[in-house]
PDB file of C-alpha atoms in Angstrom:
ATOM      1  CA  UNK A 229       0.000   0.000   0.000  1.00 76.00           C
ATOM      2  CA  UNK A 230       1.802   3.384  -1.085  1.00 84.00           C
ATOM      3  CA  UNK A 231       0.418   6.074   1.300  1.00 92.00           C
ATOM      4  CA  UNK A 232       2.577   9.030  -0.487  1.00 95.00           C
ATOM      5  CA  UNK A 233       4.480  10.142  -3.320  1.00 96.00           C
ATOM      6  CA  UNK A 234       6.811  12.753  -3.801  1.00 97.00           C
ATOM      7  CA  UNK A 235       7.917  13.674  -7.417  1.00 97.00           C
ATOM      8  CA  UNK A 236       7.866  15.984 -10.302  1.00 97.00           C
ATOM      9  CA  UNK A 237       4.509  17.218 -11.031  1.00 97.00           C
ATOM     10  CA  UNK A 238       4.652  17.012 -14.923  1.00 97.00           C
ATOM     11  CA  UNK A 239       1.612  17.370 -15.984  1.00 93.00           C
ATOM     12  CA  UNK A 240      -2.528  18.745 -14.628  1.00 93.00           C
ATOM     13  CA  UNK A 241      -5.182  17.460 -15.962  1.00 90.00           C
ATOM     14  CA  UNK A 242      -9.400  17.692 -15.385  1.00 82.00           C
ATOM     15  CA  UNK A 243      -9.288  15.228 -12.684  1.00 89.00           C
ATOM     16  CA  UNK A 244      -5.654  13.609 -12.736  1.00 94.00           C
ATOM     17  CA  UNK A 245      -2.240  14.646 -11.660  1.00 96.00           C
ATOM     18  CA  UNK A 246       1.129  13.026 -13.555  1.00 97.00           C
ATOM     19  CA  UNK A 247       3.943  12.981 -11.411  1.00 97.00           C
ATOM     20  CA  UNK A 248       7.702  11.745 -12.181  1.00 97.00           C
ATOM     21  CA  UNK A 249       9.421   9.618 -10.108  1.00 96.00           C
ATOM     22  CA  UNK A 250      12.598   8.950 -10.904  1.00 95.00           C
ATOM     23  CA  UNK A 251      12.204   7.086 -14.436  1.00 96.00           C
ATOM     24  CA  UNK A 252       8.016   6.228 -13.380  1.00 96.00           C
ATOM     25  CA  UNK A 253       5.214   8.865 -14.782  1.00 97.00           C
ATOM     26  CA  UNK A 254       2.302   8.165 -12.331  1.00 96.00           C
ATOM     27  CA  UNK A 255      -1.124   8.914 -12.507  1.00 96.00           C
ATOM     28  CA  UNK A 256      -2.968  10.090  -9.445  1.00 97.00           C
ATOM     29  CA  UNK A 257      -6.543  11.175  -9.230  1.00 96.00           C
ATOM     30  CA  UNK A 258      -7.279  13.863  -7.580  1.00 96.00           C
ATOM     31  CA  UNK A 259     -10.602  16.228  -6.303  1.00 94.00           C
ATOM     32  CA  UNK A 260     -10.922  19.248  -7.892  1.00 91.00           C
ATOM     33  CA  UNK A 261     -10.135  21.107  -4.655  1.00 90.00           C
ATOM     34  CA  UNK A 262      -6.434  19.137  -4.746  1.00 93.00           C
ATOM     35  CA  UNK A 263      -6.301  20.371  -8.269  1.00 91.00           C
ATOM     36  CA  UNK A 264      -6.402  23.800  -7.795  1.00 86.00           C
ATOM     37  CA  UNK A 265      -4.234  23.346  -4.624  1.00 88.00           C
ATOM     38  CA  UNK A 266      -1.227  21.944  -7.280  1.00 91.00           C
ATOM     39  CA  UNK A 267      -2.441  23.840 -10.245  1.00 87.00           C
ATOM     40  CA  UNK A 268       0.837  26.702 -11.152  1.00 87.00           C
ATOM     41  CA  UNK A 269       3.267  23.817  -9.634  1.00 93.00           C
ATOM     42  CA  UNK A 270       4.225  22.030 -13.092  1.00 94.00           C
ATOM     43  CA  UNK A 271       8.000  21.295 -12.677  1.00 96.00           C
ATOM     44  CA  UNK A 272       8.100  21.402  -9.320  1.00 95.00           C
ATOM     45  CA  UNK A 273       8.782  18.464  -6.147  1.00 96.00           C
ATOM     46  CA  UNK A 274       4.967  17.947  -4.849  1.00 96.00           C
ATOM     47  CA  UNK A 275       3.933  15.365  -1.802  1.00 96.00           C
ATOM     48  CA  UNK A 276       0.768  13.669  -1.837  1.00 97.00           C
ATOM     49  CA  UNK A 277      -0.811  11.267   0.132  1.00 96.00           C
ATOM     50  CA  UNK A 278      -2.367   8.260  -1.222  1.00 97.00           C
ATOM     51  CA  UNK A 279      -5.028   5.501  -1.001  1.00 96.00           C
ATOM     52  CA  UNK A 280      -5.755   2.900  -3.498  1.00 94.00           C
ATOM     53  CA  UNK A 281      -8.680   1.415  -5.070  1.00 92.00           C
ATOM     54  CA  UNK A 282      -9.339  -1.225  -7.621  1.00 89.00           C
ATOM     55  CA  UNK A 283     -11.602   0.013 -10.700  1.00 87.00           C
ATOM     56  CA  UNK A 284     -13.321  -1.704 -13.271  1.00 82.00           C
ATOM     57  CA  UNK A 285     -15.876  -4.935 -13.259  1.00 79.00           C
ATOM     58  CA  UNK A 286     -14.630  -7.884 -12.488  1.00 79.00           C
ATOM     59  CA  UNK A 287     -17.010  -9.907 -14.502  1.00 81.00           C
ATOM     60  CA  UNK A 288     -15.549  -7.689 -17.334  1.00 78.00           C
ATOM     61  CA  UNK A 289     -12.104  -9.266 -17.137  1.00 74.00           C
ATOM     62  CA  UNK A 290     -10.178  -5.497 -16.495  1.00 81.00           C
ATOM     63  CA  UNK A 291      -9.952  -4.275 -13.047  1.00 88.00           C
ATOM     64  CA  UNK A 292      -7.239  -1.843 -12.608  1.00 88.00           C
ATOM     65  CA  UNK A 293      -5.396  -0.429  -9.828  1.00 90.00           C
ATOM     66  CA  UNK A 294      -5.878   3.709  -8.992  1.00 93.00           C
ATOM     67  CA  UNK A 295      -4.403   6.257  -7.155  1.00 96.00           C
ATOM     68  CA  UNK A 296      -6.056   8.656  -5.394  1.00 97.00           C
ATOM     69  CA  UNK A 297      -3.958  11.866  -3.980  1.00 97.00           C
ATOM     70  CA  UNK A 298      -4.522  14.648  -1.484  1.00 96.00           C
ATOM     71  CA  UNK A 299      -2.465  17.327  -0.108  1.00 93.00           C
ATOM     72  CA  UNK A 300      -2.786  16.088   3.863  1.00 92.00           C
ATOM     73  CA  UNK A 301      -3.720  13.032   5.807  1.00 92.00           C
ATOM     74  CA  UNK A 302      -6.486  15.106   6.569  1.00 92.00           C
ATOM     75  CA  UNK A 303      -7.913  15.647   3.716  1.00 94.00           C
ATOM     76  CA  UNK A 304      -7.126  11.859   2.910  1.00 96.00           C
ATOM     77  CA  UNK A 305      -9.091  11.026   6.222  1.00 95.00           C
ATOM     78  CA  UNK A 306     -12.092  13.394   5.590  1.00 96.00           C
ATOM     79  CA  UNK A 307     -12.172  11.164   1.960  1.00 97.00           C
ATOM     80  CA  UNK A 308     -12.143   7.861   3.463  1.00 96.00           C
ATOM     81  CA  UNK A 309     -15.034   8.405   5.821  1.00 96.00           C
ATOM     82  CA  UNK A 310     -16.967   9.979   2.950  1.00 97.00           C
ATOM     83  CA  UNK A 311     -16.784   7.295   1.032  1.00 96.00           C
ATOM     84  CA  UNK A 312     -18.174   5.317   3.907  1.00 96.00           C
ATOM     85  CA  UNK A 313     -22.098   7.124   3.440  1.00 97.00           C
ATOM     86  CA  UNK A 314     -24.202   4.719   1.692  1.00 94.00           C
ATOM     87  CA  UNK A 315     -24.350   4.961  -1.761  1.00 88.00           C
ATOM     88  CA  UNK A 316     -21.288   7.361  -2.486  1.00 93.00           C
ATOM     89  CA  UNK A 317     -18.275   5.244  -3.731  1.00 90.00           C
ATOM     90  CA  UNK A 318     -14.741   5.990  -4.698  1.00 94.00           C
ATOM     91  CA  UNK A 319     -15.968   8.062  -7.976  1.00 92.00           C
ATOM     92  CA  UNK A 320     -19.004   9.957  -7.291  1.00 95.00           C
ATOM     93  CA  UNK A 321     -16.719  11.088  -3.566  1.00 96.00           C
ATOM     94  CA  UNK A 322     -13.845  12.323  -5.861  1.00 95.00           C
ATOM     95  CA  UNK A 323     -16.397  13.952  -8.287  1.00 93.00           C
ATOM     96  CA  UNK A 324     -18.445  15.634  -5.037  1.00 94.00           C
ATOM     97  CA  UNK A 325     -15.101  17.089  -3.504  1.00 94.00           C
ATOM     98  CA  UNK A 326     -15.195  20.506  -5.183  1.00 90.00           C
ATOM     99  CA  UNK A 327     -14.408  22.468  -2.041  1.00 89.00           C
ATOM    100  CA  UNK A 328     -12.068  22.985   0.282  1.00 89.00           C
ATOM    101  CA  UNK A 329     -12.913  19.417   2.928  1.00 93.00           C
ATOM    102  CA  UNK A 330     -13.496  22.411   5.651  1.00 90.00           C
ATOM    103  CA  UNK A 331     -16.236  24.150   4.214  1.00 90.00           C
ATOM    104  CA  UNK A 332     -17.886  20.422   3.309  1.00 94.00           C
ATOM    105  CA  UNK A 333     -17.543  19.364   7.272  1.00 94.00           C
ATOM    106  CA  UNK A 334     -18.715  22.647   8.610  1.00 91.00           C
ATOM    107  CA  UNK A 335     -21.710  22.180   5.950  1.00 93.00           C
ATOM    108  CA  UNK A 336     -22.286  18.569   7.454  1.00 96.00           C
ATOM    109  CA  UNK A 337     -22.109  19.154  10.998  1.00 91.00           C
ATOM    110  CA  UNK A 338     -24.491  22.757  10.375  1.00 90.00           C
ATOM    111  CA  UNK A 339     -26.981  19.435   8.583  1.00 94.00           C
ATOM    112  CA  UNK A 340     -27.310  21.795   5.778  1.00 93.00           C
ATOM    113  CA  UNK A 341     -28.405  19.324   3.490  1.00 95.00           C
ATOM    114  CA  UNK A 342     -29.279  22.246   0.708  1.00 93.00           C
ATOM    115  CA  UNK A 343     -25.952  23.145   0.319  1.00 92.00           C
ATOM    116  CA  UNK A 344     -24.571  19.448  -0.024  1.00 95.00           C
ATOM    117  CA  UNK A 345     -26.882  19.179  -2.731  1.00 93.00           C
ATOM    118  CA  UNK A 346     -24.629  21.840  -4.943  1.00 91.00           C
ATOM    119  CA  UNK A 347     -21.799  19.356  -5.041  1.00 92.00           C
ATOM    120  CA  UNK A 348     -21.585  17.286  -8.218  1.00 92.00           C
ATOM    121  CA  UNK A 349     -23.116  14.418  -8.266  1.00 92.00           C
ATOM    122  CA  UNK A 350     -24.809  14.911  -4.772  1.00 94.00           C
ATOM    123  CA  UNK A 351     -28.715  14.883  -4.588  1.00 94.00           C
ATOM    124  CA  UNK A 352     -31.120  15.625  -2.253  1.00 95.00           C
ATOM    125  CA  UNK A 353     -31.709  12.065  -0.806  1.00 96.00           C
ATOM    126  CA  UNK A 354     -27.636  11.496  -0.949  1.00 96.00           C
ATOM    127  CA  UNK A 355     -27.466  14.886   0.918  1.00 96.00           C
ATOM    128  CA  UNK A 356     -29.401  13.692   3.834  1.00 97.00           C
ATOM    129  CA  UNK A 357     -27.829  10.237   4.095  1.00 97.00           C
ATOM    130  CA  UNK A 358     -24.183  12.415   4.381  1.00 97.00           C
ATOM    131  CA  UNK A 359     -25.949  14.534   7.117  1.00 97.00           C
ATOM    132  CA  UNK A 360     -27.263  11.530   8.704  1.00 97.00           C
ATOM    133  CA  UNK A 361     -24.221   9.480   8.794  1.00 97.00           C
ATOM    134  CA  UNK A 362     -21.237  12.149   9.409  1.00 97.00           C
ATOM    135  CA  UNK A 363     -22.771  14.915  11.522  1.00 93.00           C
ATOM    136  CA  UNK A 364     -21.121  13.387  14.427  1.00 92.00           C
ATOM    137  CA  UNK A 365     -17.745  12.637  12.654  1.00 94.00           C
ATOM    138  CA  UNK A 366     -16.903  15.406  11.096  1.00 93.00           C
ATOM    139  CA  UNK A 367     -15.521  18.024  14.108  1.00 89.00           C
ATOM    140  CA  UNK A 368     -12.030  17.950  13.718  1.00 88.00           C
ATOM    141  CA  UNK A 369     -12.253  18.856  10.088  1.00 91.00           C
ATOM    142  CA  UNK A 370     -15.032  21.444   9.764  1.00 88.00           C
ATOM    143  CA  UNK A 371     -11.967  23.117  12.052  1.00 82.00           C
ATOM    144  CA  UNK A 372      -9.276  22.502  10.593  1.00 77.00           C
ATOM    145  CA  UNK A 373      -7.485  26.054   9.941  1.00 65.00           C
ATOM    146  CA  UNK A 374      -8.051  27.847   6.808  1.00 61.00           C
ATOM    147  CA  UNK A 375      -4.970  27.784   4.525  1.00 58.00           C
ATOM    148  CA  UNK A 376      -2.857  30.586   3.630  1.00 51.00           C
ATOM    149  CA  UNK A 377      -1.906  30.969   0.286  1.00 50.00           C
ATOM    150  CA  UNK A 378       1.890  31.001  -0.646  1.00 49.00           C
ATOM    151  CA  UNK A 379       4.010  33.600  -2.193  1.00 44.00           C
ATOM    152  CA  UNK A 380       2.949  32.139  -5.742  1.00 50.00           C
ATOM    153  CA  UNK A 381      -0.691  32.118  -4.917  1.00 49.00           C
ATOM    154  CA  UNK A 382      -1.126  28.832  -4.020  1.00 47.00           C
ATOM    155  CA  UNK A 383      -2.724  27.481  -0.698  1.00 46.00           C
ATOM    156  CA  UNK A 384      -0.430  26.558   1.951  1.00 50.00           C
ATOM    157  CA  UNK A 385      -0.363  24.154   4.767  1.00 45.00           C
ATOM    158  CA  UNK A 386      -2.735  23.202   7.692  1.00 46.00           C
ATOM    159  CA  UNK A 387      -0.785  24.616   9.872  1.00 47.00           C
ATOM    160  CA  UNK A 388      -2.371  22.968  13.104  1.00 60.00           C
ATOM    161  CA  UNK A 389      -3.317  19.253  13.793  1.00 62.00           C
ATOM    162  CA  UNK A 390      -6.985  18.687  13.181  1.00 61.00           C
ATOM    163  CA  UNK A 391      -7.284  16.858  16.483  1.00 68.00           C
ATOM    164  CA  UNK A 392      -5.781  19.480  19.060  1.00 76.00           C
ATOM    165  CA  UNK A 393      -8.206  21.968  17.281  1.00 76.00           C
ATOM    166  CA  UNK A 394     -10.963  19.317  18.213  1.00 75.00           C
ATOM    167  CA  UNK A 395      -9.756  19.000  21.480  1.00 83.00           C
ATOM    168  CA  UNK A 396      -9.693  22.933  21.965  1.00 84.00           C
ATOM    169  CA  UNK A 397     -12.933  23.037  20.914  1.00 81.00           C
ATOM    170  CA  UNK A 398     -14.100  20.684  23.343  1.00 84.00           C
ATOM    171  CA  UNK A 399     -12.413  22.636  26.235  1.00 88.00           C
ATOM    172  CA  UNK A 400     -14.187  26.128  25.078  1.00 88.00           C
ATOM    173  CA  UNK A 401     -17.673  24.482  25.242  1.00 86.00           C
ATOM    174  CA  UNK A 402     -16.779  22.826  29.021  1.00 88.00           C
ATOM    175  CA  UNK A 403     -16.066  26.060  30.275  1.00 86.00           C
ATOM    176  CA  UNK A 404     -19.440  27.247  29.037  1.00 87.00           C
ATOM    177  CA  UNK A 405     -19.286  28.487  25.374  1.00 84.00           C
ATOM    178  CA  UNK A 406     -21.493  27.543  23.364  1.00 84.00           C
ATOM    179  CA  UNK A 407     -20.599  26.140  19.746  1.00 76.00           C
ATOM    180  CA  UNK A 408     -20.994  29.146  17.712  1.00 74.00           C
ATOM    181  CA  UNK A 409     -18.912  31.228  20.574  1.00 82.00           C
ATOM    182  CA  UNK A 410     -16.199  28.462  19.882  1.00 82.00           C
ATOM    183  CA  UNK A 411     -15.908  28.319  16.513  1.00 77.00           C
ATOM    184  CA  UNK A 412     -15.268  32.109  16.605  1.00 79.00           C
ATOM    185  CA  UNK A 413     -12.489  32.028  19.126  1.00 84.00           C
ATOM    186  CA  UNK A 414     -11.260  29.305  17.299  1.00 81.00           C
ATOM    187  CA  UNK A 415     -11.450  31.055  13.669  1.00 76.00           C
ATOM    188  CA  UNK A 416     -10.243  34.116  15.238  1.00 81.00           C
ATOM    189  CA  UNK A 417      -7.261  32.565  17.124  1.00 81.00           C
ATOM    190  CA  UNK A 418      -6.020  30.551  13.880  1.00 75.00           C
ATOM    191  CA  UNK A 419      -6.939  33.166  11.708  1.00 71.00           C
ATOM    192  CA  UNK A 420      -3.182  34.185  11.090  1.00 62.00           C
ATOM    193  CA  UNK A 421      -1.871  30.057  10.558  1.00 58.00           C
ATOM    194  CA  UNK A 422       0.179  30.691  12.970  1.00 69.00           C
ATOM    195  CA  UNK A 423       1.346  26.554  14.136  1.00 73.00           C
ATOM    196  CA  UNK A 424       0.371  25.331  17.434  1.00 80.00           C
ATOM    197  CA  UNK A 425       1.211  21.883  18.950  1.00 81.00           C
ATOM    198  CA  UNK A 426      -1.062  21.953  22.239  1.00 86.00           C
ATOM    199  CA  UNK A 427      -4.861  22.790  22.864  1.00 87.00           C
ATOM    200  CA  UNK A 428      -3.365  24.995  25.815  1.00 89.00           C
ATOM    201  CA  UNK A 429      -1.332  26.795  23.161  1.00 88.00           C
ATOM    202  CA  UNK A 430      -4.289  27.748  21.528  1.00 87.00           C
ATOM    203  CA  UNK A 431      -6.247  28.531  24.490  1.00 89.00           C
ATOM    204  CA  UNK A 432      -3.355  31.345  25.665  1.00 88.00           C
ATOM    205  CA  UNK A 433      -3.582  32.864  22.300  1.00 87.00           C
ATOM    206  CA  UNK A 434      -7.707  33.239  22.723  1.00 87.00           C
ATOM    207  CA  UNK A 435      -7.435  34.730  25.897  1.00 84.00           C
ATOM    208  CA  UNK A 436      -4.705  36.941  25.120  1.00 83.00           C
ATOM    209  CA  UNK A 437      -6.832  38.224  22.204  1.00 79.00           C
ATOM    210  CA  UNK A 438      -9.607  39.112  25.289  1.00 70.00           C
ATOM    211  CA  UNK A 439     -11.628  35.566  24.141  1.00 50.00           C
TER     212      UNK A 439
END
């Protein structure tokens, strides 16, 4: 099982990456939100994380093996359980992923099933089964830290670990906030991507800021 690749990216396409590796050209699928996170990159090193799935039929005779890429194990993660909603396999999740996994989560755990429905592929009835399945998931990464783009334009890093933002999260509502209070603080606090590597890190910075 390959879990990432680093190479040249040589070539973007609609909904595949081509990366060199040494003397190798590999194909990687990607969501259209990875695309635009690599798009402007041709020529240079990129690092991907993978998962693997068979496609084809079986019964056909030609089942071949796929790559699937994303920019963080996060974003990996948030893929994986998607895929685990009835009814939404490997293709129609890759398809759906059109925004950035944050937005998607917040939209899930908010059960806005209206706005799920203006991903691709994603109807009304698939909508609800998302809500219904992954509203109690999906914490971690409808806070994961908004990216800031790089010099060129591009997005940059998570800068923070989606599970110490959970965590913080946690610890604003036990000492009484309520969830839209600690989203704020949250937002607010990670608003500059500044890194932080403990929940108590993050909980200095809100108070300092008068949270």
């Amino acid at each position: 099982m390959r879990t990432k690749i680093t190479g040249v990216l040589n070539r973007i396409l609609e909904d595949e990456v081509r990366l060199q590796v040494g003397a190798f050209e590999y194909q990687l699928l990607v969501p259209d939100f990875v695309r635009r996170h690599v798009q402007g990159r041709e020529g240079q090193d990129i690092t991907l994380h993978t998962t693997e799935y068979m496609d084809g039929n079986p019964m056909q005779g030609r089942v071949v093996p796929r790559l699937i890429g994303f920019a963080s194990e996060a974003e990996l993660e948030f893929f994986e359980l998607f895929c685990t909603v009835d009814k939404v396999g490997v293709r129609k999740a890759i398809k759906a992923l059109v925004r950035p996994v944050r937005e998607i989560a917040d939209a899930i755990q908010r059960q806005d099933s209206k706005w799920l429905t203006t991903l691709p592929g994603i109807g009304t009835a698939t909508a609800e089964q998302v809500v219904a399945t992954l509203r109690r998931k999906v914490t971690k990464f409808a806070l994961m830290a908004p990216e800031e783009p790089r010099a060129d334009g591009t997005p940059g890093p998570v800068a923070v670990d989606g599970s110490v933002i959970e965590d913080a999260y946690h610890a604003l509502l036990s000492v009484g906030h309520n969830p839209v209070e600690a989203r704020n603080r949250l937002d607010k606090a990670l608003a500059g991507n500044r890194s932080y590597k403990t929940v108590e890190e993050i909980l200095l910075e809100i108070y300092k800021q008068g949270g």
